[in-house]
Short mmCIF file of C-alpha atoms in Angstrom, two decimals:
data_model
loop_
_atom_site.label_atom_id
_atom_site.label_comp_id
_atom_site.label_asym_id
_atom_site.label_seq_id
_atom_site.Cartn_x
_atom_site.Cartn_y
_atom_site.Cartn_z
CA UNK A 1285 195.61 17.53 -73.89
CA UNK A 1286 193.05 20.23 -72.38
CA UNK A 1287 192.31 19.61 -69.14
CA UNK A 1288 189.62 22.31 -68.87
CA UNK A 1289 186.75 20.31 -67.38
CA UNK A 1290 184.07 23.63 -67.11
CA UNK A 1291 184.34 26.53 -68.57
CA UNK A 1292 182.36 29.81 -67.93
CA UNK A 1293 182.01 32.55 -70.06
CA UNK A 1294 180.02 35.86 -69.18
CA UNK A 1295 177.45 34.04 -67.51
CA UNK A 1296 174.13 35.53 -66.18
CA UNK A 1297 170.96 34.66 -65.23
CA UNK A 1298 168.26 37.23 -65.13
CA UNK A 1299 164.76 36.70 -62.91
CA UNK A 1300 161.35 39.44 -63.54
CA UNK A 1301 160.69 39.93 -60.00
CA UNK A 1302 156.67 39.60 -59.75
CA UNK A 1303 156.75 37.66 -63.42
CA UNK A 1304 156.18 33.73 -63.10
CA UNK A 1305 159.43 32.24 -64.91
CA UNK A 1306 159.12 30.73 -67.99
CA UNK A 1307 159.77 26.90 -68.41
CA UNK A 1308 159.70 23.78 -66.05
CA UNK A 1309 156.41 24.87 -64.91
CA UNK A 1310 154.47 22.45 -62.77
CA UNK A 1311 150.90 21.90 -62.75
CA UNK A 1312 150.01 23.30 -59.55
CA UNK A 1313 152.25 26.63 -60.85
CA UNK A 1314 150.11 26.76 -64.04
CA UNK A 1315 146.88 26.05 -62.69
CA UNK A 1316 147.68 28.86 -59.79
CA UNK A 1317 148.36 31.12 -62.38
CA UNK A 1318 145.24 30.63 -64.30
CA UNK A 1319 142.96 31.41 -61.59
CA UNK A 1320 145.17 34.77 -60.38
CA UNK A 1321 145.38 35.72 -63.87
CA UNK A 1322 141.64 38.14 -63.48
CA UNK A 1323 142.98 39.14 -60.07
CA UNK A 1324 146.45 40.42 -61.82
CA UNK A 1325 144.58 41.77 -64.49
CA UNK A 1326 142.37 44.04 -62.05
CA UNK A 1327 145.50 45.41 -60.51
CA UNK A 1328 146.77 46.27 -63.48
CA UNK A 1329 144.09 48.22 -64.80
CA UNK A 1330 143.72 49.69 -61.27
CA UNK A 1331 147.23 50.95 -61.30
CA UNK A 1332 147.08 52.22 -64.77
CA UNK A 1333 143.99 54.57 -63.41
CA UNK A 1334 145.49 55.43 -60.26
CA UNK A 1335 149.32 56.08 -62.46
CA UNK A 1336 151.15 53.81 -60.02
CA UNK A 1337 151.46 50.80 -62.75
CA UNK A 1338 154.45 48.36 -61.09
CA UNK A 1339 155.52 46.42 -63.85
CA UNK A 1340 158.31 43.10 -63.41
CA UNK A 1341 161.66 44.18 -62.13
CA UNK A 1342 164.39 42.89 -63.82
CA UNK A 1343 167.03 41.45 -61.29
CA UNK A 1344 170.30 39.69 -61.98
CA UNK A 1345 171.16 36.89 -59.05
CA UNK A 1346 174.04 36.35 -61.62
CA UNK A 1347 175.86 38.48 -64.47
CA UNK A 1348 179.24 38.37 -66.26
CA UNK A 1349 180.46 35.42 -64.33
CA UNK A 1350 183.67 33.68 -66.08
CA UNK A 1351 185.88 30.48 -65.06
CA UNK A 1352 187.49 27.93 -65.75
CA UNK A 1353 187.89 24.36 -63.60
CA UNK A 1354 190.82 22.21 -64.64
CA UNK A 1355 189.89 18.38 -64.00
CA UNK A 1356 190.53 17.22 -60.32
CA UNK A 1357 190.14 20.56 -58.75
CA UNK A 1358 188.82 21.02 -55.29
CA UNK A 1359 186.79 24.53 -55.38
CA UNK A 1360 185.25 26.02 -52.64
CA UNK A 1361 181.96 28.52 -53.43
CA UNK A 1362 181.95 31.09 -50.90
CA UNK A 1363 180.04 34.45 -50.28
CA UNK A 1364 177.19 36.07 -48.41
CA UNK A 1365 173.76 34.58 -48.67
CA UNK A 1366 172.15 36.14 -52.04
CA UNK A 1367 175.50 36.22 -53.85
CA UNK A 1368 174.67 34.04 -56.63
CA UNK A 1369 175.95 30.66 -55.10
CA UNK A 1370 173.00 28.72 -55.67
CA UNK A 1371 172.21 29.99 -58.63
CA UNK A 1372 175.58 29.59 -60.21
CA UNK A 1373 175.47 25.08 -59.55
CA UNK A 1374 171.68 25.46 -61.09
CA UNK A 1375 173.16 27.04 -64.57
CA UNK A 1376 176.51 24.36 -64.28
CA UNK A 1377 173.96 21.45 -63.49
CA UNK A 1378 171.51 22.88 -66.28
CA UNK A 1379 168.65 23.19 -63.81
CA UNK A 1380 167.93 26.17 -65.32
CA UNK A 1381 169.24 28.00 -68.48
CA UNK A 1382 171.32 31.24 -68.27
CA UNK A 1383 170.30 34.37 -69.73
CA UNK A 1384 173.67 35.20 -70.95
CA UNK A 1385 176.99 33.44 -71.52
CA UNK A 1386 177.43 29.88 -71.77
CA UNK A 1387 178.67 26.85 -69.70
CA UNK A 1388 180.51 24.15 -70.72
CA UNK A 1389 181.01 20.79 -68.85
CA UNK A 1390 183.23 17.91 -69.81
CA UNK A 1391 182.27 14.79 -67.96
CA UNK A 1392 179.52 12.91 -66.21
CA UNK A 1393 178.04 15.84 -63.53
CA UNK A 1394 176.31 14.32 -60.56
CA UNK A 1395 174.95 17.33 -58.19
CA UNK A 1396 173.10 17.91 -54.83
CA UNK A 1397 171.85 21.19 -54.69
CA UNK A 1398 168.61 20.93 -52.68
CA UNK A 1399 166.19 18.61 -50.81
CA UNK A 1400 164.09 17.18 -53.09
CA UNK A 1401 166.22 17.66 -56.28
CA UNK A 1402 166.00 14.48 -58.36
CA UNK A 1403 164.08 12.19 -55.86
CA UNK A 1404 160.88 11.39 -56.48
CA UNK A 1405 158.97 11.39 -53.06
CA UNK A 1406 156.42 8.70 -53.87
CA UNK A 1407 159.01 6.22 -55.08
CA UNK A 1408 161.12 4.19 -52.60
CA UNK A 1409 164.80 4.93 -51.34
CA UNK A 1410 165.75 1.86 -53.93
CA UNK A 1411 163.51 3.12 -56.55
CA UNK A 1412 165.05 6.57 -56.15
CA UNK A 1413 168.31 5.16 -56.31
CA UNK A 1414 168.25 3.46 -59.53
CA UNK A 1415 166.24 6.48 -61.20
CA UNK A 1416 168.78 8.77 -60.22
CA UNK A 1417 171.53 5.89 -61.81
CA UNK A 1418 169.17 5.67 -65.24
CA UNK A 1419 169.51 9.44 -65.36
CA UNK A 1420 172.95 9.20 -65.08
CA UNK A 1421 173.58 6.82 -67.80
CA UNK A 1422 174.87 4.08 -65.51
CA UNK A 1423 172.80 0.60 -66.32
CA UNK A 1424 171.26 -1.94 -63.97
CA UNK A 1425 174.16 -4.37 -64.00
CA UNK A 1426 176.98 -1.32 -62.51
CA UNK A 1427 174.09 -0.12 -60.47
CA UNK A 1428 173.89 -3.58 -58.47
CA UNK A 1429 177.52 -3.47 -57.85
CA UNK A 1430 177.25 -0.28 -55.61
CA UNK A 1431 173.62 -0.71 -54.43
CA UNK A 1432 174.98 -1.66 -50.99
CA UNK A 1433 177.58 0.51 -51.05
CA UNK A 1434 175.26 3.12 -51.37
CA UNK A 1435 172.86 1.92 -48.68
CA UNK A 1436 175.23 1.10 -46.18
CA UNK A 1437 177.23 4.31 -46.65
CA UNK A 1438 173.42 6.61 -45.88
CA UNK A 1439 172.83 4.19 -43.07
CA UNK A 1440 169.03 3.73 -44.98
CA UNK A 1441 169.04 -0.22 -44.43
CA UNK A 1442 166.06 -0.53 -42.85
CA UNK A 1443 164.19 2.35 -44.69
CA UNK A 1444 165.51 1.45 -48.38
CA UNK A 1445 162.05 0.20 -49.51
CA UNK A 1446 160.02 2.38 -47.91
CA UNK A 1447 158.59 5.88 -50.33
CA UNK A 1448 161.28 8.38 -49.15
CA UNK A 1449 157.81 10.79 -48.22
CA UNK A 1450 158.43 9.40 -45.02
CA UNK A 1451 161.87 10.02 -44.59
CA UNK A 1452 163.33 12.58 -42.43
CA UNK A 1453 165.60 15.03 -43.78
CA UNK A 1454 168.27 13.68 -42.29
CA UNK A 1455 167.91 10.19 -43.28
CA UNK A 1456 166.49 12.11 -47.12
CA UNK A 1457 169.98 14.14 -47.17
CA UNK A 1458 172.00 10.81 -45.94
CA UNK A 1459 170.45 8.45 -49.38
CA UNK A 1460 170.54 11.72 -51.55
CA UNK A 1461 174.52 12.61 -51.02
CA UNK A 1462 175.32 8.92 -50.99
CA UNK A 1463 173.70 8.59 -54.54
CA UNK A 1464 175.37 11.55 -55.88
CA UNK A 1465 178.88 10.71 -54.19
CA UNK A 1466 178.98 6.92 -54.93
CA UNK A 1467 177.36 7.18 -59.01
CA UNK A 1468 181.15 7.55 -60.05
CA UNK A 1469 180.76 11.29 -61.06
CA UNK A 1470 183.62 12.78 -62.92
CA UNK A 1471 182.31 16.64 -61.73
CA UNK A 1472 180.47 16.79 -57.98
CA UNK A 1473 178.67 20.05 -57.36
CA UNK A 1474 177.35 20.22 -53.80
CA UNK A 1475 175.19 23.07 -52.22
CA UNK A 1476 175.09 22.92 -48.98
CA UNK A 1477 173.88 19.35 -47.87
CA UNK A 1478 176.27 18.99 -45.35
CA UNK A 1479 174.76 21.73 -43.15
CA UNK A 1480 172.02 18.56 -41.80
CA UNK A 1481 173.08 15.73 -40.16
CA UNK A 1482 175.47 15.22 -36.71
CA UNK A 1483 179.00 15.36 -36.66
CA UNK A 1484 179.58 11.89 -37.48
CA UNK A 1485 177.86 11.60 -40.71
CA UNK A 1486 179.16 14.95 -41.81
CA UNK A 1487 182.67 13.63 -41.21
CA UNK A 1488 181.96 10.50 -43.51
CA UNK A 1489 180.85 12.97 -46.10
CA UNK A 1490 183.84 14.99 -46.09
CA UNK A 1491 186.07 12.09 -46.11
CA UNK A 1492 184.23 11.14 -49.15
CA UNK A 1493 184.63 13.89 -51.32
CA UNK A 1494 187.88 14.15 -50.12
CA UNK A 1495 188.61 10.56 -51.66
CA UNK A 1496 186.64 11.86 -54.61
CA UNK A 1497 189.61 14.29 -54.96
CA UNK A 1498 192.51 12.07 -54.42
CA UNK A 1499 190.53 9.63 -57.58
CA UNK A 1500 191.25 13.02 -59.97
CA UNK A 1501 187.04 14.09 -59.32
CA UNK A 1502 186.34 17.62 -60.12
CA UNK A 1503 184.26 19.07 -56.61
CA UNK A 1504 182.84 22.70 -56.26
CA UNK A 1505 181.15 22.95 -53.05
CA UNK A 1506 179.21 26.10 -51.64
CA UNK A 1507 179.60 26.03 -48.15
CA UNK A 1508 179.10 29.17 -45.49
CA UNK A 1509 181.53 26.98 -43.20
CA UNK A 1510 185.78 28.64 -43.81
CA UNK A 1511 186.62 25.58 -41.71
CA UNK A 1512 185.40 23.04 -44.17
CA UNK A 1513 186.17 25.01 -47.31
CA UNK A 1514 189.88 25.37 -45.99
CA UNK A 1515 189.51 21.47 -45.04
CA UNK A 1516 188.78 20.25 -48.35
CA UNK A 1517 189.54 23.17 -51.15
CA UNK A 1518 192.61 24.52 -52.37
CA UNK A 1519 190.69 27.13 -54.47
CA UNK A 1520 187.74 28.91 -54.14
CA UNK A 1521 185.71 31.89 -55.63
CA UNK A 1522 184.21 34.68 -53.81
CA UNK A 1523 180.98 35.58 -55.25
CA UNK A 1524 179.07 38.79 -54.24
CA UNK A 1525 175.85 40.39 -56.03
CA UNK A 1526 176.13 38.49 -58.82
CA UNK A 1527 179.57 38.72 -59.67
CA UNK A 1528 183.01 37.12 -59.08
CA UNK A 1529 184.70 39.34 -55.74
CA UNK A 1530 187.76 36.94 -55.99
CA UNK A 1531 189.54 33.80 -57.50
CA UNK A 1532 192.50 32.44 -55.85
CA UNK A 1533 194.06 30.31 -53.53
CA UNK A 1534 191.74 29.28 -50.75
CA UNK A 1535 193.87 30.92 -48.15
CA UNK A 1536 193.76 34.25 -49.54
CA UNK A 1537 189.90 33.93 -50.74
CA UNK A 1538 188.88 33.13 -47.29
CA UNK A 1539 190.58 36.13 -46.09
CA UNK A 1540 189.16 38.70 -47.93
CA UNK A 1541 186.01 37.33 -47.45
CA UNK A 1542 186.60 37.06 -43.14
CA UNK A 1543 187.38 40.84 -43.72
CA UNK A 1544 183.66 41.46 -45.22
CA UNK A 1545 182.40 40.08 -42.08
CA UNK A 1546 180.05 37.51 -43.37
CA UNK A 1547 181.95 34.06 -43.05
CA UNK A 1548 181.19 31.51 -40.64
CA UNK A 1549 184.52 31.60 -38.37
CA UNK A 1550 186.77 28.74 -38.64
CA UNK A 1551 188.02 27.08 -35.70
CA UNK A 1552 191.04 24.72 -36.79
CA UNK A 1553 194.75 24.99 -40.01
CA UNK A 1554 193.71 24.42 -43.20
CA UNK A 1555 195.38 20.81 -43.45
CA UNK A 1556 196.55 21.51 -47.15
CA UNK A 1557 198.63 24.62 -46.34
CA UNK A 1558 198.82 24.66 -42.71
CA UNK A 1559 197.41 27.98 -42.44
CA UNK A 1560 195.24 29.07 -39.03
CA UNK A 1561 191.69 30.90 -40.26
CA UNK A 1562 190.21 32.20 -37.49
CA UNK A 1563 190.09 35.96 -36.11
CA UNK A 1564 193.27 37.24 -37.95
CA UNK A 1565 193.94 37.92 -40.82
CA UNK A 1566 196.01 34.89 -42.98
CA UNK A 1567 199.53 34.95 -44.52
CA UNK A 1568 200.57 33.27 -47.99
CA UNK A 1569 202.05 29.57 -47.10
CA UNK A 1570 205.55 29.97 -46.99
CA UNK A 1571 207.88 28.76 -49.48
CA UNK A 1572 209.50 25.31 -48.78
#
């Protein structure tokens, strides 16, 4: 039986620098648009007379990007801010479409890629929770069951009915990752929600998608932190400008990218291998 649970092929994503982006426009965007639209127009025709026309840029936050995730791997995302992280969980979690190449996911996806992403600010925390579980496919009656689950896990008891416009990220980043987390995904993609939040609450996350992995839950996480990624990942992928830089073991991926000199220092062993990541350079895990 395959196991493949995504698979990349020569992915890319494409953006016109200066050009609004087709699609998932929202009314303010379109409405902005039409009123700058005689102001565009005049610079255009002003830089056609003067001969310094500046037309869209094409630039590629992503290009050629191939993978493959078998089910129940724990995959860090790592690289310099600007490498295509982001961009890469928006084409997996079809937030956006690709330019090039394809994506292929087998298996409920729940993601948290960014404040804001799938909550509606006007509803309540409650509200939120069971949109988010409609979206999902998961009905009312399996909802109930992990309602307080959910609740008591974001520490929101007090705030659940209240429009999450008044929450504060924190407490917005708490209900969000417990959603995503407790909605029994079969692929987590996470972007970077664990940077808010004390130590405490970042802890229960961790130990979270760390039971996600010991259930047989596919988890790619993007984190700028070598401590975590070591903590929780036995694989992870170095991008940089757009491409893949390196695929591998986490050990060895976390190395090369301590060498480019743009990784958050870890402090503590990678409890999977038992290697140190810090200011030297690290050794393959021996043998036995």
């Amino acid at each position: 039986m395959d196991d493949i649970v995504i698979r990349a092929e020569n992915l890319g994503k494409q953006y016109l620098i200066g050009k609004v982006q087709d699609g998932n426009r929202t009314f303010r965007e379109a409405l902005t648009d039409v009123f700058a639209s005689p102001f565009r127009r005049a610079g255009l025709l002003g830089g056609v007379a003067s001969g310094a026309l500046e037309l869209p840029k094409a630039f590629w936050a992503l290009r050629d990007v191939s993978f493959q995730v078998k089910q129940g791997e724990m995959i860090a995302l790592i690289g310099r801010k600007g490498a295509g992280k982001s961009t890469l969980l928006k084409l997996l979690s079809r937030v956006t479409e690709p330019t090039s190449g394809y994506a292929e996911m087998r298996g409920r996806v729940a993601s948290r890629l960014e404040v804001g992403a799938g909550f509606h600010s006007e509803l309540t925390g409650r509200e939120n929770v069971y949109l988010n579980a409609a979206i999902l496919g998961i009905t009312k009656k399996d909802m109930r069951r992990q309602f307080d689950e959910i609740v008591a896990f974001s520490e929101t008891e007090d705030f659940i009915d209240t429009p999450v416009k008044y929450y504060s990220s924190e407490r917005f980043r708490s209900l969000a990752f417990a959603v995503s987390a407790h909605l029994e995904p079969e692929i987590l993609l996470v972007d970077e929600v664990l940077a808010v939040g004390g130590a405490r609450f970042q802890t229960k996350c961790l130990n979270k998608i760390r039971s996600l992995g010991k259930q047989g839950k596919t988890v790619i996480l993007v984190s700028h932190n070598m401590s975590q990624a070591m903590n929780l990942c036995t694989r992870a992928i170095l991008l940089g400008d757009g491409t893949i830089q390196e695929d591998g073991p986490c050990y060895q991926v976390v190395a090369k990218h301590q060498v480019s000199g743009f990784a958050v220092p870890a402090a503590r062993e990678c409890e999977w291998c038992g290697q140190p990541v810090g200011g030297e350079l690290l050794a393959a895990p021996k043998e036995g």
